MMTF fields as JSON, N, C-alpha, C and O atoms, coordinates in Angstrom:
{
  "mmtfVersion": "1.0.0",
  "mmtfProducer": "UNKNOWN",
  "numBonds": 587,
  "numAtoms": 588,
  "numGroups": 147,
  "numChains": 1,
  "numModels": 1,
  "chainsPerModel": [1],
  "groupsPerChain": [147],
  "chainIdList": ["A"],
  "bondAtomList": [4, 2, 8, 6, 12, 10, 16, 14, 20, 18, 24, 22, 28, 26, 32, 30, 36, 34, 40, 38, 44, 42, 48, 46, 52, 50, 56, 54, 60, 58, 64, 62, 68, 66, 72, 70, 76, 74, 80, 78, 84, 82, 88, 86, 92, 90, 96, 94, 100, 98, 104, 102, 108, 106, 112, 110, 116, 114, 120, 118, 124, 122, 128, 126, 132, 130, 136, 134, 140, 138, 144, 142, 148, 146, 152, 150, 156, 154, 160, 158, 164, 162, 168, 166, 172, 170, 176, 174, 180, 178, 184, 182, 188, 186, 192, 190, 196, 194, 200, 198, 204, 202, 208, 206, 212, 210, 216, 214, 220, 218, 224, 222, 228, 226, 232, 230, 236, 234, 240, 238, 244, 242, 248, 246, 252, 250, 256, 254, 260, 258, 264, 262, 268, 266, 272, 270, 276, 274, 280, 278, 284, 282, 288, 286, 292, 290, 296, 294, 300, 298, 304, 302, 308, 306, 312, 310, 316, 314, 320, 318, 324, 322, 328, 326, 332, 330, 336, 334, 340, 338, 344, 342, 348, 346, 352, 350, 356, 354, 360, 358, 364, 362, 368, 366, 372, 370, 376, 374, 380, 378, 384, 382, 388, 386, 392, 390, 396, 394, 400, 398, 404, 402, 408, 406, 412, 410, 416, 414, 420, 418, 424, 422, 428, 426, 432, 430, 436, 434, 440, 438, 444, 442, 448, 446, 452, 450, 456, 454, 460, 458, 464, 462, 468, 466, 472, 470, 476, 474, 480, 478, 484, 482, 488, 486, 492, 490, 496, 494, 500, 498, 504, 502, 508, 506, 512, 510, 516, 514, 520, 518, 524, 522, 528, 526, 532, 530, 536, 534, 540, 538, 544, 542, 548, 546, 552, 550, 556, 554, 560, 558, 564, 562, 568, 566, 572, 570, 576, 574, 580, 578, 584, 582],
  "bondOrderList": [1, 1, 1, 1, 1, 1, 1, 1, 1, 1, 1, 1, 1, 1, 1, 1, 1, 1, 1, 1, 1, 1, 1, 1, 1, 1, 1, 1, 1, 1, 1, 1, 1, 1, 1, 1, 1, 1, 1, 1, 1, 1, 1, 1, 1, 1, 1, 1, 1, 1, 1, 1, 1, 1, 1, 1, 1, 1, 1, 1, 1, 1, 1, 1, 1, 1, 1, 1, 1, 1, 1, 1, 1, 1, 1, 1, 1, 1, 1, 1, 1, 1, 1, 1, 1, 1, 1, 1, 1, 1, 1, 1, 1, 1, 1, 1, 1, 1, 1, 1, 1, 1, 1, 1, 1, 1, 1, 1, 1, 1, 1, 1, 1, 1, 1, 1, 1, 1, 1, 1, 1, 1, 1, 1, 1, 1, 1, 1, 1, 1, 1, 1, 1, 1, 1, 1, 1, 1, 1, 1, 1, 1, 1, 1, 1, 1],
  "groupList": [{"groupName": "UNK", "atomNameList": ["N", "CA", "C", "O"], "elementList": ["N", "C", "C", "O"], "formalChargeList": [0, 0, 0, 0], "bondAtomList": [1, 0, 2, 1, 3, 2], "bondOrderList": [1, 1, 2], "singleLetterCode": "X", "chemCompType": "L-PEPTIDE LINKING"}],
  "groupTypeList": [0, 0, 0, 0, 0, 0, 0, 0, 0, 0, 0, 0, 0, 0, 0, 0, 0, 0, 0, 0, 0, 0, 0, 0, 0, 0, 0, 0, 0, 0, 0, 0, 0, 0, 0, 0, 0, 0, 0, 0, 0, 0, 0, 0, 0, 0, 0, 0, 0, 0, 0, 0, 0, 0, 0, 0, 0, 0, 0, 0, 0, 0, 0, 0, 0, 0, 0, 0, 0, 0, 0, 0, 0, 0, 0, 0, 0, 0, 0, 0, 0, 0, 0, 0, 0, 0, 0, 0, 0, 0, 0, 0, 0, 0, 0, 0, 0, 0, 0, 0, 0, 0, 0, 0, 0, 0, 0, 0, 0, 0, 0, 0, 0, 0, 0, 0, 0, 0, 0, 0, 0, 0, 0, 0, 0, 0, 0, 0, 0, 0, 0, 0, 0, 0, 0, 0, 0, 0, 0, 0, 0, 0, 0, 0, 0, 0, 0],
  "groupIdList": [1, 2, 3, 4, 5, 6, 7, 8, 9, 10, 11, 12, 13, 14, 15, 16, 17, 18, 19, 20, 21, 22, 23, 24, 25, 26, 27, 28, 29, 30, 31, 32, 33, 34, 35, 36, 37, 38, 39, 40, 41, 42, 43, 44, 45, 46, 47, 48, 49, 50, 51, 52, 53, 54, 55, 56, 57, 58, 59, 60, 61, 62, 63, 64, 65, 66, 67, 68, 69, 70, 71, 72, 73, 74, 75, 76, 77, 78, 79, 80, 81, 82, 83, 84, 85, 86, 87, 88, 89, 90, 91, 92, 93, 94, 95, 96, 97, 98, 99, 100, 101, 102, 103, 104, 105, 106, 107, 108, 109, 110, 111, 112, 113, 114, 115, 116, 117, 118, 119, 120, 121, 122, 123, 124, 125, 126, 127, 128, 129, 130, 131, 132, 133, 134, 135, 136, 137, 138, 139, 140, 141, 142, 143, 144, 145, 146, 147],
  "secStructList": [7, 7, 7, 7, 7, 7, 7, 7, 7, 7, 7, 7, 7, 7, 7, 2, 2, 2, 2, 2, 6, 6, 6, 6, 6, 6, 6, 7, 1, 7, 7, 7, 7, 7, 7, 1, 1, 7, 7, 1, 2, 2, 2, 2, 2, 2, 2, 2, 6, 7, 7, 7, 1, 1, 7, 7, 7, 7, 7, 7, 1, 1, 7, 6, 6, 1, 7, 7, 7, 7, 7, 7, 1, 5, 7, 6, 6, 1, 7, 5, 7, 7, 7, 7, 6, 6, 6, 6, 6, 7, 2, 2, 2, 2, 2, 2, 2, 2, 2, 2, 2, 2, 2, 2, 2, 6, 6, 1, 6, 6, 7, 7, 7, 7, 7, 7, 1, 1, 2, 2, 2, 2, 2, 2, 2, 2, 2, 2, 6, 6, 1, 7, 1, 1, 6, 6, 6, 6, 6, 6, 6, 1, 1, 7, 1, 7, 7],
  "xCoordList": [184.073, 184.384, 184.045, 183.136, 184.891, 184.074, 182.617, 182.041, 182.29, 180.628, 180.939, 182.104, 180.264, 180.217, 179.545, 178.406, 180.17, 179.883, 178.542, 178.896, 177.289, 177.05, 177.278, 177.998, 176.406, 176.829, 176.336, 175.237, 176.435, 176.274, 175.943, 176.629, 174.38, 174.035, 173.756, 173.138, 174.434, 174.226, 173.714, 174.015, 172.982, 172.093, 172.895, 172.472, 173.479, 173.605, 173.16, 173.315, 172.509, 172.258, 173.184, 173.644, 173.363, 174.663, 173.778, 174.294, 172.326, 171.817, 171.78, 171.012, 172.262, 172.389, 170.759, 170.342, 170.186, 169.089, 168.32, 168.166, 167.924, 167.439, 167.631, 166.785, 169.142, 169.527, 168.551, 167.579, 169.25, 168.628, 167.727, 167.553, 166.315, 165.481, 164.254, 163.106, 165.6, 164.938, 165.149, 164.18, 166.393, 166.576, 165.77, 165.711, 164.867, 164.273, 163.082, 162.526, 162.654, 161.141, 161.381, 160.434, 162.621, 162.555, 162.77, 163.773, 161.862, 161.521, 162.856, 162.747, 164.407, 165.584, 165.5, 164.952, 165.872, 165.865, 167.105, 166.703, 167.811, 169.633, 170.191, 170.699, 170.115, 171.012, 172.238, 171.892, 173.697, 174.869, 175.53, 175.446, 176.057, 176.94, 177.918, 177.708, 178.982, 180.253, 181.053, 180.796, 182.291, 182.855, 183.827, 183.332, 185.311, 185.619, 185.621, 186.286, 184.966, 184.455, 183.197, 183.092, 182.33, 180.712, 179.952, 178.781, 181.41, 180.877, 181.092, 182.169, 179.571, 178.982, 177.607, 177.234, 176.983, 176.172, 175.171, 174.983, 174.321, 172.707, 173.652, 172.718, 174.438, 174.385, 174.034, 173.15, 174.592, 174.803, 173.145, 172.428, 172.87, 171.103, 170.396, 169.644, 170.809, 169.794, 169.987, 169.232, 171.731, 171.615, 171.205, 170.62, 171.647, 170.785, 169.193, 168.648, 168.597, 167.161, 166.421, 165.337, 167.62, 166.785, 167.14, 167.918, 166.259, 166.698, 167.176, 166.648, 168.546, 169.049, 168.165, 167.831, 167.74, 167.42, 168.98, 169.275, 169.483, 170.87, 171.786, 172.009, 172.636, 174.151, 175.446, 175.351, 176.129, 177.654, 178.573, 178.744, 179.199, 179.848, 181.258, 181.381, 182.222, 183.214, 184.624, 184.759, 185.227, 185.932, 187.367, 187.784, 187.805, 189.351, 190.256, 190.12, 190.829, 191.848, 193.204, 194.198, 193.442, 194.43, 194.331, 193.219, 195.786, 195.169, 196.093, 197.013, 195.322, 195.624, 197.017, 197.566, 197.896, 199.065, 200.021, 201.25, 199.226, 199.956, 199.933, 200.726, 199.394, 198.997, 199.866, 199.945, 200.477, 201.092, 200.467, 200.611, 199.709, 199.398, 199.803, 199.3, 200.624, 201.207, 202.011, 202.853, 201.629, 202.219, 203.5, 203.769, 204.293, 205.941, 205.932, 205.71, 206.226, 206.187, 207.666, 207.845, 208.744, 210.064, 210.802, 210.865, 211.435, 212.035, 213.461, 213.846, 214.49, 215.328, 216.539, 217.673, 216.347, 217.373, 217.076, 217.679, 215.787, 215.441, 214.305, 213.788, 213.878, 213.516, 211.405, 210.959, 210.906, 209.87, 209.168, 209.498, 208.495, 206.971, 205.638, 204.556, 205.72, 204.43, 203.702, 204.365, 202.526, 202.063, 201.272, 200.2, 201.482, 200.719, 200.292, 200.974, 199.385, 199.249, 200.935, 201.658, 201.128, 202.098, 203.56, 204.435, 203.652, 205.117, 204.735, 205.581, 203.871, 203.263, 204.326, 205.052, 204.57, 205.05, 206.789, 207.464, 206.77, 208.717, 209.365, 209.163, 210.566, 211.409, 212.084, 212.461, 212.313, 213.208, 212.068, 212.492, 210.953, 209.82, 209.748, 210.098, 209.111, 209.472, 210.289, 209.973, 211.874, 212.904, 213.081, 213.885, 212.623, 212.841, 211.608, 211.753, 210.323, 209.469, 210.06, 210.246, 210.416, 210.772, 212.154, 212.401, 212.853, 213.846, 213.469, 213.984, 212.372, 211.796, 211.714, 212.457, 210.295, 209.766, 210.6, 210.368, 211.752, 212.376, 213.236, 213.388, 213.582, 214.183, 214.179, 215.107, 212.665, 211.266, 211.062, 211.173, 210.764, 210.72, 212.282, 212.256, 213.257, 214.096, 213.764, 214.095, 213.142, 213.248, 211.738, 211.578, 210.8, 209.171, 208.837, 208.463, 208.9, 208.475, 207.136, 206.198, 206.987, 205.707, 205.492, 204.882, 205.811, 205.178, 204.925, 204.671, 205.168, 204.078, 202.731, 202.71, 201.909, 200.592, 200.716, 200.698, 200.827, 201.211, 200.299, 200.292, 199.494, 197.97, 198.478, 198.994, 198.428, 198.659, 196.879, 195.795, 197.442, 196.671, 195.351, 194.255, 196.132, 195.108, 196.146, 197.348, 195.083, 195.774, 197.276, 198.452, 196.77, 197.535, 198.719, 199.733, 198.587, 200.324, 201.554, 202.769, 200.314, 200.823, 201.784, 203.013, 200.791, 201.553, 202.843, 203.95, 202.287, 204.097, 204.696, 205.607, 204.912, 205.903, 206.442, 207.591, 205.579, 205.975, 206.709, 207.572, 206.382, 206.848, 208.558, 209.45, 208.876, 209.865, 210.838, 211.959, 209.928, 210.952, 211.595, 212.505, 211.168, 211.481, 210.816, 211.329, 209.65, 208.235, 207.662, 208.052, 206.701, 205.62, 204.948, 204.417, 204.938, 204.032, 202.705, 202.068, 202.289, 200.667, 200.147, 200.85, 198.573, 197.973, 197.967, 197.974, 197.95, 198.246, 199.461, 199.707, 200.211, 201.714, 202.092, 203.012, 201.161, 201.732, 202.199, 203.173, 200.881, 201.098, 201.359, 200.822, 202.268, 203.079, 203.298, 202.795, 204.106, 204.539, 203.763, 204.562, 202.712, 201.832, 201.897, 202.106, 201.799, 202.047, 203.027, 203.01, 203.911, 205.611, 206.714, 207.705, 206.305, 207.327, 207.441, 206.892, 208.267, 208.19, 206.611, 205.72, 206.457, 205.873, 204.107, 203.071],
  "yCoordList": [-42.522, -41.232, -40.14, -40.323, -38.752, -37.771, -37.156, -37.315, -36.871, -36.379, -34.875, -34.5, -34.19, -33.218, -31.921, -32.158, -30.847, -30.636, -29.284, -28.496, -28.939, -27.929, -26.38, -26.069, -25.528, -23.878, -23.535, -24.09, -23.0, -22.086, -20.975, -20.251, -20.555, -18.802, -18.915, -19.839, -17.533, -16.854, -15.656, -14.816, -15.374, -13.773, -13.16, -13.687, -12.594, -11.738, -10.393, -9.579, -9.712, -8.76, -8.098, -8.585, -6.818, -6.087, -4.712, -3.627, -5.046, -4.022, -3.966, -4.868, -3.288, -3.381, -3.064, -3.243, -2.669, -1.997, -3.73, -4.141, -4.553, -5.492, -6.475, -7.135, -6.376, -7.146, -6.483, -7.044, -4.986, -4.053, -4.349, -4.831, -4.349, -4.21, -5.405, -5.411, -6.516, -8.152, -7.953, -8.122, -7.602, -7.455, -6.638, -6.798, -5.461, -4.415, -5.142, -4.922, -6.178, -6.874, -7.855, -8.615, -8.123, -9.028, -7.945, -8.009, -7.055, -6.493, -6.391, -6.645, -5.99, -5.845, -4.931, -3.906, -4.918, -3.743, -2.908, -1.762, -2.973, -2.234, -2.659, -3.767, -1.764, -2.198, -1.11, 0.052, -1.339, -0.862, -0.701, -1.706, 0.329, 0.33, 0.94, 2.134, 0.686, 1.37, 1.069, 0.181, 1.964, 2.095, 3.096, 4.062, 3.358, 4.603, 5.121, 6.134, 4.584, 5.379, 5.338, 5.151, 5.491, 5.844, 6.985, 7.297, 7.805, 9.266, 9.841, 9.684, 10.939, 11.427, 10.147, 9.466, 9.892, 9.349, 9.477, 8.446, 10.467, 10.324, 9.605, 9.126, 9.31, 8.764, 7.206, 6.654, 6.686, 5.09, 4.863, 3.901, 6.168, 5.86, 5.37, 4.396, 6.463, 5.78, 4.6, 3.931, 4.44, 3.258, 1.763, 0.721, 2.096, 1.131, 0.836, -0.202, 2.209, 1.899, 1.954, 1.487, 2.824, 2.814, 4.13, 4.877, 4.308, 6.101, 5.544, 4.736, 6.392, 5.908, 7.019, 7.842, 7.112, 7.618, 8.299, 9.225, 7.309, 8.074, 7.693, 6.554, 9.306, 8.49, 9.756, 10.94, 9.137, 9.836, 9.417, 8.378, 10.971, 11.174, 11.783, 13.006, 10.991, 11.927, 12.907, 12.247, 13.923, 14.692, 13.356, 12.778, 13.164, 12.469, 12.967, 14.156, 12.415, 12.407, 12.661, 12.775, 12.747, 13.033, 14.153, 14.662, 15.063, 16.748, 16.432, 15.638, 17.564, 17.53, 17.866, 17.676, 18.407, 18.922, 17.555, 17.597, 16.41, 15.521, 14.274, 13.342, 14.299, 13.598, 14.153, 15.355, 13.15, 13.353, 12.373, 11.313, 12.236, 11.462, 11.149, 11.779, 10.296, 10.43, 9.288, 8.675, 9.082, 7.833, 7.775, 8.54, 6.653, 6.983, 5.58, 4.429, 6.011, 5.174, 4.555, 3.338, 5.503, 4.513, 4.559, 5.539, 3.078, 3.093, 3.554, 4.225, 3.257, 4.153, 3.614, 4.015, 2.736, 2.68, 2.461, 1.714, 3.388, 3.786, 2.848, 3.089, 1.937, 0.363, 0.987, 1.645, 0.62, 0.6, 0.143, -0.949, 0.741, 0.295, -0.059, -0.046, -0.305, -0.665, -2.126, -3.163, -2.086, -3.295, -3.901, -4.403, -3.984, -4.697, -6.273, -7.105, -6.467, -8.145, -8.95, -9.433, -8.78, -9.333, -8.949, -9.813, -8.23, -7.506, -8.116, -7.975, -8.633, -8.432, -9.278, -8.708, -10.795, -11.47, -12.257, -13.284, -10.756, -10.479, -9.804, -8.745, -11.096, -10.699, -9.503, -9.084, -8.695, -7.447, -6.499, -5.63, -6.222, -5.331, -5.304, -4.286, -6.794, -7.142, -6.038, -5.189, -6.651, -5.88, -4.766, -4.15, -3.986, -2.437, -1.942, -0.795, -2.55, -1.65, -1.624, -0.536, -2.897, -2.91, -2.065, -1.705, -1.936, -1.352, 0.51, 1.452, 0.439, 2.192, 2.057, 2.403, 1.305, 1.504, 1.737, 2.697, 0.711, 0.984, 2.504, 3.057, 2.935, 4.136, 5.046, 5.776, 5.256, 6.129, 5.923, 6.888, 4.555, 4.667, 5.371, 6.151, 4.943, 5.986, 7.156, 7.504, 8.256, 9.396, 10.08, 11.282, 9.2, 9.987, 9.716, 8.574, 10.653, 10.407, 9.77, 10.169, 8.798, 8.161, 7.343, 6.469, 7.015, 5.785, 6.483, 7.624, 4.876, 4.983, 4.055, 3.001, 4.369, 3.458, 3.426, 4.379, 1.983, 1.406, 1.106, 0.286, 0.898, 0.178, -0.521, 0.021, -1.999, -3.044, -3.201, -2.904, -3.935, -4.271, -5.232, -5.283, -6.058, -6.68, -7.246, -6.988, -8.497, -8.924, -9.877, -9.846, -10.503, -11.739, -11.067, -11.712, -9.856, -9.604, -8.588, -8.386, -8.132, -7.713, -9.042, -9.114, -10.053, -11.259, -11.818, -12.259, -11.629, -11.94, -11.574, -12.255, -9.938, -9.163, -8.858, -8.456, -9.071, -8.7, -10.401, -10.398, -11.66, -12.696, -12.65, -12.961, -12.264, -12.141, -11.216, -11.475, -9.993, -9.198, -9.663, -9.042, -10.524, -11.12, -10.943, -11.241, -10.525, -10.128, -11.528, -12.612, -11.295, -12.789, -12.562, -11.582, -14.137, -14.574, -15.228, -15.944, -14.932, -15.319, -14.147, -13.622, -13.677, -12.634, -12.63, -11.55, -14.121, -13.489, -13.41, -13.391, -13.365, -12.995, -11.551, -10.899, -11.146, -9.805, -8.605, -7.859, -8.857, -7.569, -8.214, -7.785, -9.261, -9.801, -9.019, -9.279, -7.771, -6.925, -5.939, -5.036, -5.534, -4.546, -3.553, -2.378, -3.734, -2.683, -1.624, -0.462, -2.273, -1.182, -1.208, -0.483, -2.319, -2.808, -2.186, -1.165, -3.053, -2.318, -3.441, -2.822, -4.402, -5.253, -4.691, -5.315],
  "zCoordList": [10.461, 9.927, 10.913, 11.724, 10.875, 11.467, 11.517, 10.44, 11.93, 12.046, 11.254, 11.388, 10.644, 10.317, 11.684, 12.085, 12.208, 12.934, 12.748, 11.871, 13.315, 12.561, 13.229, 14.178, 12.392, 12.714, 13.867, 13.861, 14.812, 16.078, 15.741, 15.018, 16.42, 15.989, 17.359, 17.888, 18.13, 19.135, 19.254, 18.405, 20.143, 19.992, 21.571, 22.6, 21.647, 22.666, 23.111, 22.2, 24.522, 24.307, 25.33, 26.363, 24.785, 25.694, 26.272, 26.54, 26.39, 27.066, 28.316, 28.649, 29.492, 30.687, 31.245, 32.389, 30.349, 31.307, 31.489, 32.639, 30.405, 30.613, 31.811, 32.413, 32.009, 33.209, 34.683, 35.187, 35.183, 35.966, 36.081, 37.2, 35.061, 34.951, 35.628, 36.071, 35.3, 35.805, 37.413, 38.154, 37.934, 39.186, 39.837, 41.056, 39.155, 39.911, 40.377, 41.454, 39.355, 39.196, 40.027, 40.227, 40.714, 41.981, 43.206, 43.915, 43.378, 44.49, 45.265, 46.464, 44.714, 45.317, 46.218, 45.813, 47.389, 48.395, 47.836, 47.635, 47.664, 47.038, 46.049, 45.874, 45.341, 44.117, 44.239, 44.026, 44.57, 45.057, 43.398, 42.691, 42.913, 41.845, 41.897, 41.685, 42.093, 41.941, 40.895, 40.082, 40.864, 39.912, 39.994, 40.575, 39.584, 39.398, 38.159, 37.942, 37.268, 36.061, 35.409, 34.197, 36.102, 36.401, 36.156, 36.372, 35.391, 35.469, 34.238, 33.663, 33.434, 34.342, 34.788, 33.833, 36.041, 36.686, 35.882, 35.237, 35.609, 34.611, 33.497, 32.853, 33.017, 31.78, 32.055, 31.4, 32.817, 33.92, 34.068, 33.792, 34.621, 35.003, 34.039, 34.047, 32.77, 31.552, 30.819, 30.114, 31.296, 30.29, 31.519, 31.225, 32.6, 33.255, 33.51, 33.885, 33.149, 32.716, 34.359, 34.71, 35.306, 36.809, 37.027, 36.434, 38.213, 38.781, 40.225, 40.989, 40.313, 41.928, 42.314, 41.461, 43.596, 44.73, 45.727, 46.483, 45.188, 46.427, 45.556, 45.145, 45.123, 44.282, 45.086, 45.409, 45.126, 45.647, 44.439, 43.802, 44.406, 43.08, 43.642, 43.715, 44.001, 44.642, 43.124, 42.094, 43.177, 42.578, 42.512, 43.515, 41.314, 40.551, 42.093, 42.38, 42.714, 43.89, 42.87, 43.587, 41.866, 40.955, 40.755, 40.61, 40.671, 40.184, 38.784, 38.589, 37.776, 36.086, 36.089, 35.003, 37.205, 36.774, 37.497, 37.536, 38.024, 38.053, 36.958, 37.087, 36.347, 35.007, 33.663, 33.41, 32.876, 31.738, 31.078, 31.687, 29.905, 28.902, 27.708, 26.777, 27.464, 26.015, 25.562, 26.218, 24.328, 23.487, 22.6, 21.673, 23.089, 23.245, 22.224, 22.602, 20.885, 19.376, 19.604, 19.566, 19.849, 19.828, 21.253, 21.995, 21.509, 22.692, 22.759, 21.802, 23.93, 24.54, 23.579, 23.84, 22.495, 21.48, 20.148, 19.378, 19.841, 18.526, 18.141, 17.05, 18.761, 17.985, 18.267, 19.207, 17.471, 17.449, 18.959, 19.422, 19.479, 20.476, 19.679, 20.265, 18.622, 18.097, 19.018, 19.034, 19.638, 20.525, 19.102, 19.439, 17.751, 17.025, 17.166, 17.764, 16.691, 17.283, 17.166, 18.037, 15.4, 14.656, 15.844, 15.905, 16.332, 17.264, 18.559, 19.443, 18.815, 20.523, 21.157, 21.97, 20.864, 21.188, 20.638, 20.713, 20.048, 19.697, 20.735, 21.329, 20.822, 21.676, 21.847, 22.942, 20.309, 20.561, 20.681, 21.443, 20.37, 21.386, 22.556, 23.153, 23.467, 24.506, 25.423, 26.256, 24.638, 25.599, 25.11, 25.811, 23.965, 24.012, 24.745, 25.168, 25.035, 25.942, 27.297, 27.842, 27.972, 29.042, 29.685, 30.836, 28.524, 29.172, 29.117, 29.719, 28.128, 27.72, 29.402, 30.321, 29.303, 30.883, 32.114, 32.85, 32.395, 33.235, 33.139, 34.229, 32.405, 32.018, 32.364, 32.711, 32.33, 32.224, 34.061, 34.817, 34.541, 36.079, 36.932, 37.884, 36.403, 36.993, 37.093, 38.227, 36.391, 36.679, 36.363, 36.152, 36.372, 36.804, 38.043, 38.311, 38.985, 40.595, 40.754, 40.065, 41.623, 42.073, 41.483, 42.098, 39.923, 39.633, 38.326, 37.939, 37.649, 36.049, 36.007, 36.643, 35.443, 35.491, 33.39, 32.611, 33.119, 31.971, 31.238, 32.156, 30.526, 29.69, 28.782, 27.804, 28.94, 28.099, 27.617, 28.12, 26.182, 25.186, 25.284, 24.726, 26.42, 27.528, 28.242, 28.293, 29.063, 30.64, 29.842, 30.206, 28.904, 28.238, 27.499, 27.233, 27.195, 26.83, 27.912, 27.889, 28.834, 30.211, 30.878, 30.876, 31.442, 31.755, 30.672, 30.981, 29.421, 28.834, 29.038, 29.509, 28.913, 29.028, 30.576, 30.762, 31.587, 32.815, 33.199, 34.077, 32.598, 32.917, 32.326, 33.115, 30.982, 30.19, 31.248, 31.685, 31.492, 32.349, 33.732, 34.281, 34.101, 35.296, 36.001, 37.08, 36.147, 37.523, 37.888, 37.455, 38.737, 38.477, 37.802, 37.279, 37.773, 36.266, 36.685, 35.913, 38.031, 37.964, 38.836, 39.698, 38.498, 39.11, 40.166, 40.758, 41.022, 42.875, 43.475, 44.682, 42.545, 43.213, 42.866, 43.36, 41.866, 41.334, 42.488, 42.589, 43.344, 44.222, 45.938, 46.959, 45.828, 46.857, 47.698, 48.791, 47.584, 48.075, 48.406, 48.655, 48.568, 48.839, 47.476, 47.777, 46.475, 45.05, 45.235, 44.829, 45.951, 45.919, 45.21, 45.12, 44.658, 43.737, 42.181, 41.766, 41.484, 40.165, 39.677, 39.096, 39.838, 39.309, 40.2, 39.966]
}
């Protein structure tokens, strides 16, 4: 017969300072943190539970009047963009985002920067569209591409 299997209790802690804190107590000469979203910096400090001595904070290389932010509910032939779990992996979403997107890259100069739901419905949809379909081929091309 099968074995009955039993319950799993896990404790996780998501405090960063504890980690830091173990590394500081091994006498680390450098602790390096980067990031481009680190900011503002004292907040990082406290929740890492250390004081840098040396931090460089450079100004967004983006200016605000090149930035448009905004959430586009229906695509370029009426059909819903909802990324709901239940829609994620329907074909006629699929191809009404992709063709929004392409649409949309015809005529916004420089580029669109896209935010999928995560990595796993990015890779569907960029596989469906015809791009590559594994992370080291994505940027084959030096990131000039549409993909």
């Amino acid at each position: 017969g099968s074995k009955e299997q039993g319950r799993t209790l896990s404790f996780w802690c998501f405090a960063p300072s504890l980690s830091m804190r173990e590394l500081s107590s091994l006498n680390v000469r450098s602790i390096i943190v980067t990031s481009g979203t680190l900011s503002p910096l004292p907040s990082y400090s406290l929740e890492l539970g250390l004081n840098f001595a040396h931090q460089l904070e450079n100004p967004h290389i983006i200016n605000s009047h090149q930035i448009h932010v905004g959430v586009i509910g229906r695509g370029v032939s009426g059909k819903s963009l909802s990324s709901s779990y239940q829609r994620r992996d329907d074909p006629e979403y699929v191809a009404e985002l992709g063709n929004t997107l392409a649409s949309l890259a015809r005529v916004v100069p420089g580029g669109l920067l896209v935010f999928f739901p995560s990595y796993g419905v990015m890779d569907r949809c960029v596989e469906r569209w015809g791009g590559p379909s594994t992370w080291k081929g994505r940027y084959s091309d030096g990131g000039k591409g549409f993909f």
